[in-house]
Amino acid sequence: FFFFFQESMHAYAANVYNSVVEELMKGKQRKFIAVEQEFFRLWWDAVATDTHKQQVHQLLQEGRLEFVIGGQVMHDEAVTLIDDQILQLTEGHGFLYETFGIRPQFSWHVDPFGASATTPTLFALAGFNAHLVSRIDYDLKADMQKNKKLQFVWQGSPSLSERQEIFTHVMDQYSYCTPSQIPFSNRSGFYWNGIATFPDPPKDGVYPNMSLPVTDTNIHLYAQTMVANIKERAAWFRTSDVLWPWGCDKQFFNASVQYSNMDLLLDYINKHSDQFGVTVQYATVSDYFQAVHSRNFTWEIRDSQDFLPYSTEPFQAWTGFYTSRSTLKGIARRASSLLYAGESFFTQYVQKHPASSICKCEALKQLQSLRWAVSEVQHHDGVTGTESPKVKDMYINNLMYGMFNVKKLMASIIFDMNKAKKNEEVYSSIYNKDSGIPDLGQYVVVYNPLAWNITTFVTVSVNRLAMSVYDELGHSVPAQVQSSAESPSAYDLYILVAISGLSYRKYSVKPLNGKQSAVIGRSVKYERKDLTHADQQSQQLLSVVNNCYQVLFDQNTNLMHSITERETNQTVQLTQEFLEYHVNGDVMKGPISDNYLFAPNASAVPVSKAVELEVVYGNLVTEIRQYFYSNVTAQDFIYAVYTRMYTVPEGYDGKLLCYRIEQEYSVGPLELNREAVLRTSTNLNTGQLLYTDNNGYQIQKRPFKAYVNNTVARNYYPMVQTAYIEDDTTRLMLLAERAHGVSSQGNGQVEIMLHRRLWNNLQWDLNYNLTLNDSSVVRPVIWLILGAKAAANILYRMSGLALEHRPIVMFGALSGDKPKLPRQLQENSVHGSPITVPPNLHLQTLSIPGWRYSSNHAEQVHSVHMGKQKQSDADFSRVLLRIRHLYEAGEDPVLSQPVMVNLKSLLKGLGSVILVEERSLTGSWDVNTLKRWKWKTAQFPSKGFSNSTQTSENCIVTVHPKEIRTFFVYFQGQ
């Protein structure tokens, strides 16, 4: 929860690990748990002495130092994407297994703001035996506590149900920090090392707020206080084991004073256990869960319902962070999709060009810099936007640096494969549009990071209207050029690309020569309309049509009026407007909004009184530009919507492209203490029922709930990738490329919070510079899909991933002669045959992790023991492959079926597969040896171990609904 920037972070982490390791060595009874690998690795790589390292190995073997979770960070659960959660977990687990031969088996998710149902499934797939959370709704927690229901077996996925269930412990009302009040003193208790002050600790070792030390005179009072709290908690749980967390944020930086006081206290209680009625011991998370598991109780099952949103008090709904720092949320997702593209691009290159001119170790470092940055920002004070501006800048700098490295790597691979002249400049640019084209023209290289054939448009910024585009064989390619909405002097060139799975194509863009030119979009401007005096009598409608939709705009208001889905001829009345919630910034006057919290004063207020409309018509793309003004005479617009509809020429598979209405918004700078939403209102009779996704993995049903207080904010939910509303027949889907808060505040309505700008005088927020005075302009993109429920259900799976993993575009200048391409390139695939999976599967990961560990556990433990694993170089022969089934069981008659995949033939373009090993989610277990604890439930009365899924026979695997299967693949000759 607390934030401090880099140097204090490093100094603090160094102090914790130095002093904790030294103190653990002084007493055999002492124990400690460590969570986030990013901090541990900074210490291990830069600070720890050889002695420290030996001691860590010993403590781990003795079970006195225990790594829980073991990911790079304790990730946020509300606004993160499943791919990135898995990445950061895999990064940490790979380090731990390589360095120590250990595999974490318990979670400690005490600080994320609300709990997603994806998390228990991921932790089960990673081989965990139990899961632990803390932050859930205050009123729900009180109820569960009273009824001793804080522990249960959670079946987070409806399709995987009991196969990937996990025992879950919810912490009681005291949460994860030791209660610091002691009745016999006005000083605090149990926090003997005081408050951390880094990077400049006090010279005399006296930190602020050090707790009252344990002495002969007060030890009995201290013991009484501790025992009373233990007994109070014991009443809330079914077993007589009480987990008593000792510590909090930023503790144990001076561990000797912590342990020496605690030793005295624990000894005293145990000596007088008859009198107190309790015994106490230092424990790790594993000790606690082992004690509970051995009690042999029968536990209740919880279904796939999550614990979102999260409120701590009637006016404290933690739903603001779903949107806070939208720019950071956007960059984090762009970085993630670039990383996945870079990984598969590099993996194919290494397999196909073993004798390449690119240094593989250097390339791996470039990828690792982005793996580290994308992992780090998944932290529950990272992508959430709940950090200070300084820390936000650190995240962004690390992401930009990693993205720069991976773009550079991809450009150099293309370079090497095209054996281009070395003086030819290759530069790359992702999504953001570079201006200007060299005189001879340029080539555009487009890589499709999905394992499906994709037909879509990529946009390139050019400096003139007369352009032509050719493919590798010199054939003309459909394209359209038009003036850019962003700057009047530039032009946007839309190029229609059709690319096979995990392949790239190369296009040349030239100033016009000859007849074949790109279509030119023609702009028609409509005058600004005053919404306050709109003529309601005579309705004039403007129609924009493609093969899938007819969209009508009301010319009295310049707002959208309706959308007709042409195949079913179903028309939905649909209008969109921007509104703002006004919020309070003075704690003396009432509840406030901040980075975390959303506390609106009243209903949202419409912001614009006048709208301008411009339509750019073209054969391929029609762009509708709406500009929203505060009044009829205002100079500058405050909001804009750019809506694009695509028409695909004959001979292309354009279904996905045709069925999406793409909208890009321009929002900001906002006034202070305003929260901006786009509200879409329809005539669908939805009963105010909203559906949103958990982390892009599964869908949650969100019925509107009325509360005594704060109803608006408590009905906001995170939308990571998907939200939709529907009636009996028709569904309106919204797909996002970054996380937002989303809500349905009325029948037939869905609103997305796009931006927030806040300031308040809460002392805590001011101390940590957490006031979110964010004056940026944000440009999020949403794709709308409207259609019959079954059809929309199929379209959104592929479309959501197509938005997440848009093609990567790189540029280079054309030299005078035509670029000579190797034969294999002309056939459209980078490296021989493309890699494609059926539409209900997603090839989620294809990478070369580089870990140096043995996949034989006994061997790995032996080599760690012998200190062998330090010398070797990164391992390039092991390829990590993950495949995910996109559908729930029973959701679709065809697509919900299990799918058989022959991994040999899937990957034949990379070479000849000689060995496939199926692994746990993060790679550290062989699934055949993974035996998770089974917990007794009414459904399964026997206890014991649960085995994982059946593994592959001769490289053929059957992937069942919602499974995520992880493999190590080895190729001939590697």
mmCIF file with all atom_site columns, C-alpha atoms in Angstrom, residues 37 41 69-72 86-104 371 849-854 860 864 869 878 880 882 921-925 968:
data_model
loop_
_atom_site.group_PDB
_atom_site.id
_atom_site.type_symbol
_atom_site.label_atom_id
_atom_site.label_alt_id
_atom_site.label_comp_id
_atom_site.label_asym_id
_atom_site.label_entity_id
_atom_site.label_seq_id
_atom_site.pdbx_PDB_ins_code
_atom_site.Cartn_x
_atom_site.Cartn_y
_atom_site.Cartn_z
_atom_site.occupancy
_atom_site.B_iso_or_equiv
_atom_site.pdbx_formal_charge
_atom_site.auth_seq_id
_atom_site.auth_comp_id
_atom_site.auth_asym_id
_atom_site.auth_atom_id
_atom_site.pdbx_PDB_model_num
ATOM 1  C CA . GLN A 1 37  ? 10.711 -11.593 -6.142  1.00 0.00 ? 37  GLN A CA 1
ATOM 2  C CA . ARG A 1 41  ? 16.215 -10.333 -6.710  1.00 0.00 ? 41  ARG A CA 1
ATOM 3  C CA . ILE A 1 69  ? 3.338  -16.652 -4.236  1.00 0.00 ? 69  ILE A CA 1
ATOM 4  C CA . GLY A 1 70  ? 6.836  -16.280 -5.676  1.00 0.00 ? 70  GLY A CA 1
ATOM 5  C CA . GLY A 1 71  ? 5.865  -14.011 -8.570  1.00 0.00 ? 71  GLY A CA 1
ATOM 6  C CA . GLN A 1 72  ? 7.813  -10.842 -9.369  1.00 0.00 ? 72  GLN A CA 1
ATOM 7  C CA . ILE A 1 86  ? 0.913  -15.513 -15.710 1.00 0.00 ? 86  ILE A CA 1
ATOM 8  C CA . LEU A 1 87  ? 3.989  -13.720 -17.051 1.00 0.00 ? 87  LEU A CA 1
ATOM 9  C CA . GLN A 1 88  ? 4.910  -12.120 -13.732 1.00 0.00 ? 88  GLN A CA 1
ATOM 10 C CA . LEU A 1 89  ? 4.277  -15.374 -11.864 1.00 0.00 ? 89  LEU A CA 1
ATOM 11 C CA . THR A 1 90  ? 6.379  -17.316 -14.377 1.00 0.00 ? 90  THR A CA 1
ATOM 12 C CA . GLU A 1 91  ? 9.218  -14.785 -14.163 1.00 0.00 ? 91  GLU A CA 1
ATOM 13 C CA . GLY A 1 92  ? 9.456  -15.132 -10.383 1.00 0.00 ? 92  GLY A CA 1
ATOM 14 C CA . HIS A 1 93  ? 8.993  -18.907 -10.359 1.00 0.00 ? 93  HIS A CA 1
ATOM 15 C CA . GLY A 1 94  ? 11.652 -19.388 -13.044 1.00 0.00 ? 94  GLY A CA 1
ATOM 16 C CA . PHE A 1 95  ? 14.167 -17.470 -10.925 1.00 0.00 ? 95  PHE A CA 1
ATOM 17 C CA . LEU A 1 96  ? 13.307 -19.374 -7.728  1.00 0.00 ? 96  LEU A CA 1
ATOM 18 C CA . TYR A 1 97  ? 13.471 -22.797 -9.352  1.00 0.00 ? 97  TYR A CA 1
ATOM 19 C CA . GLU A 1 98  ? 16.683 -22.019 -11.214 1.00 0.00 ? 98  GLU A CA 1
ATOM 20 C CA . THR A 1 99  ? 18.386 -20.534 -8.141  1.00 0.00 ? 99  THR A CA 1
ATOM 21 C CA . PHE A 1 100 ? 17.061 -22.684 -5.288  1.00 0.00 ? 100 PHE A CA 1
ATOM 22 C CA . GLY A 1 101 ? 15.193 -25.619 -6.821  1.00 0.00 ? 101 GLY A CA 1
ATOM 23 C CA . ILE A 1 102 ? 12.085 -24.558 -4.906  1.00 0.00 ? 102 ILE A CA 1
ATOM 24 C CA . ARG A 1 103 ? 8.470  -24.092 -6.017  1.00 0.00 ? 103 ARG A CA 1
ATOM 25 C CA . PRO A 1 104 ? 6.078  -21.915 -3.986  1.00 0.00 ? 104 PRO A CA 1
ATOM 26 C CA . ARG A 1 371 ? 9.513  -9.031  -19.302 1.00 0.00 ? 371 ARG A CA 1
ATOM 27 C CA . PRO A 1 849 ? 12.574 -18.378 -21.454 1.00 0.00 ? 849 PRO A CA 1
ATOM 28 C CA . GLY A 1 850 ? 16.321 -19.014 -21.256 1.00 0.00 ? 850 GLY A CA 1
ATOM 29 C CA . TRP A 1 851 ? 16.115 -20.732 -17.831 1.00 0.00 ? 851 TRP A CA 1
ATOM 30 C CA . ARG A 1 852 ? 19.091 -22.923 -17.064 1.00 0.00 ? 852 ARG A CA 1
ATOM 31 C CA . TYR A 1 853 ? 17.284 -25.395 -14.831 1.00 0.00 ? 853 TYR A CA 1
ATOM 32 C CA . SER A 1 854 ? 16.833 -29.100 -15.458 1.00 0.00 ? 854 SER A CA 1
ATOM 33 C CA . GLN A 1 860 ? 17.790 -29.719 -10.527 1.00 0.00 ? 860 GLN A CA 1
ATOM 34 C CA . VAL A 1 864 ? 21.575 -26.366 -6.916  1.00 0.00 ? 864 VAL A CA 1
ATOM 35 C CA . GLN A 1 869 ? 23.739 -23.959 -12.019 1.00 0.00 ? 869 GLN A CA 1
ATOM 36 C CA . ARG A 1 878 ? 13.758 -25.098 -24.552 1.00 0.00 ? 878 ARG A CA 1
ATOM 37 C CA . LEU A 1 880 ? 7.770  -22.552 -23.780 1.00 0.00 ? 880 LEU A CA 1
ATOM 38 C CA . ARG A 1 882 ? 0.971  -22.217 -23.830 1.00 0.00 ? 882 ARG A CA 1
ATOM 39 C CA . LEU A 1 921 ? 1.314  -23.182 -15.473 1.00 0.00 ? 921 LEU A CA 1
ATOM 40 C CA . THR A 1 922 ? 4.626  -21.490 -14.661 1.00 0.00 ? 922 THR A CA 1
ATOM 41 C CA . GLY A 1 923 ? 6.786  -24.368 -15.880 1.00 0.00 ? 923 GLY A CA 1
ATOM 42 C CA . SER A 1 924 ? 8.347  -25.463 -12.610 1.00 0.00 ? 924 SER A CA 1
ATOM 43 C CA . TRP A 1 925 ? 6.480  -28.795 -12.167 1.00 0.00 ? 925 TRP A CA 1
ATOM 44 C CA . PHE A 1 968 ? 8.266  -27.388 -22.925 1.00 0.00 ? 968 PHE A CA 1
#
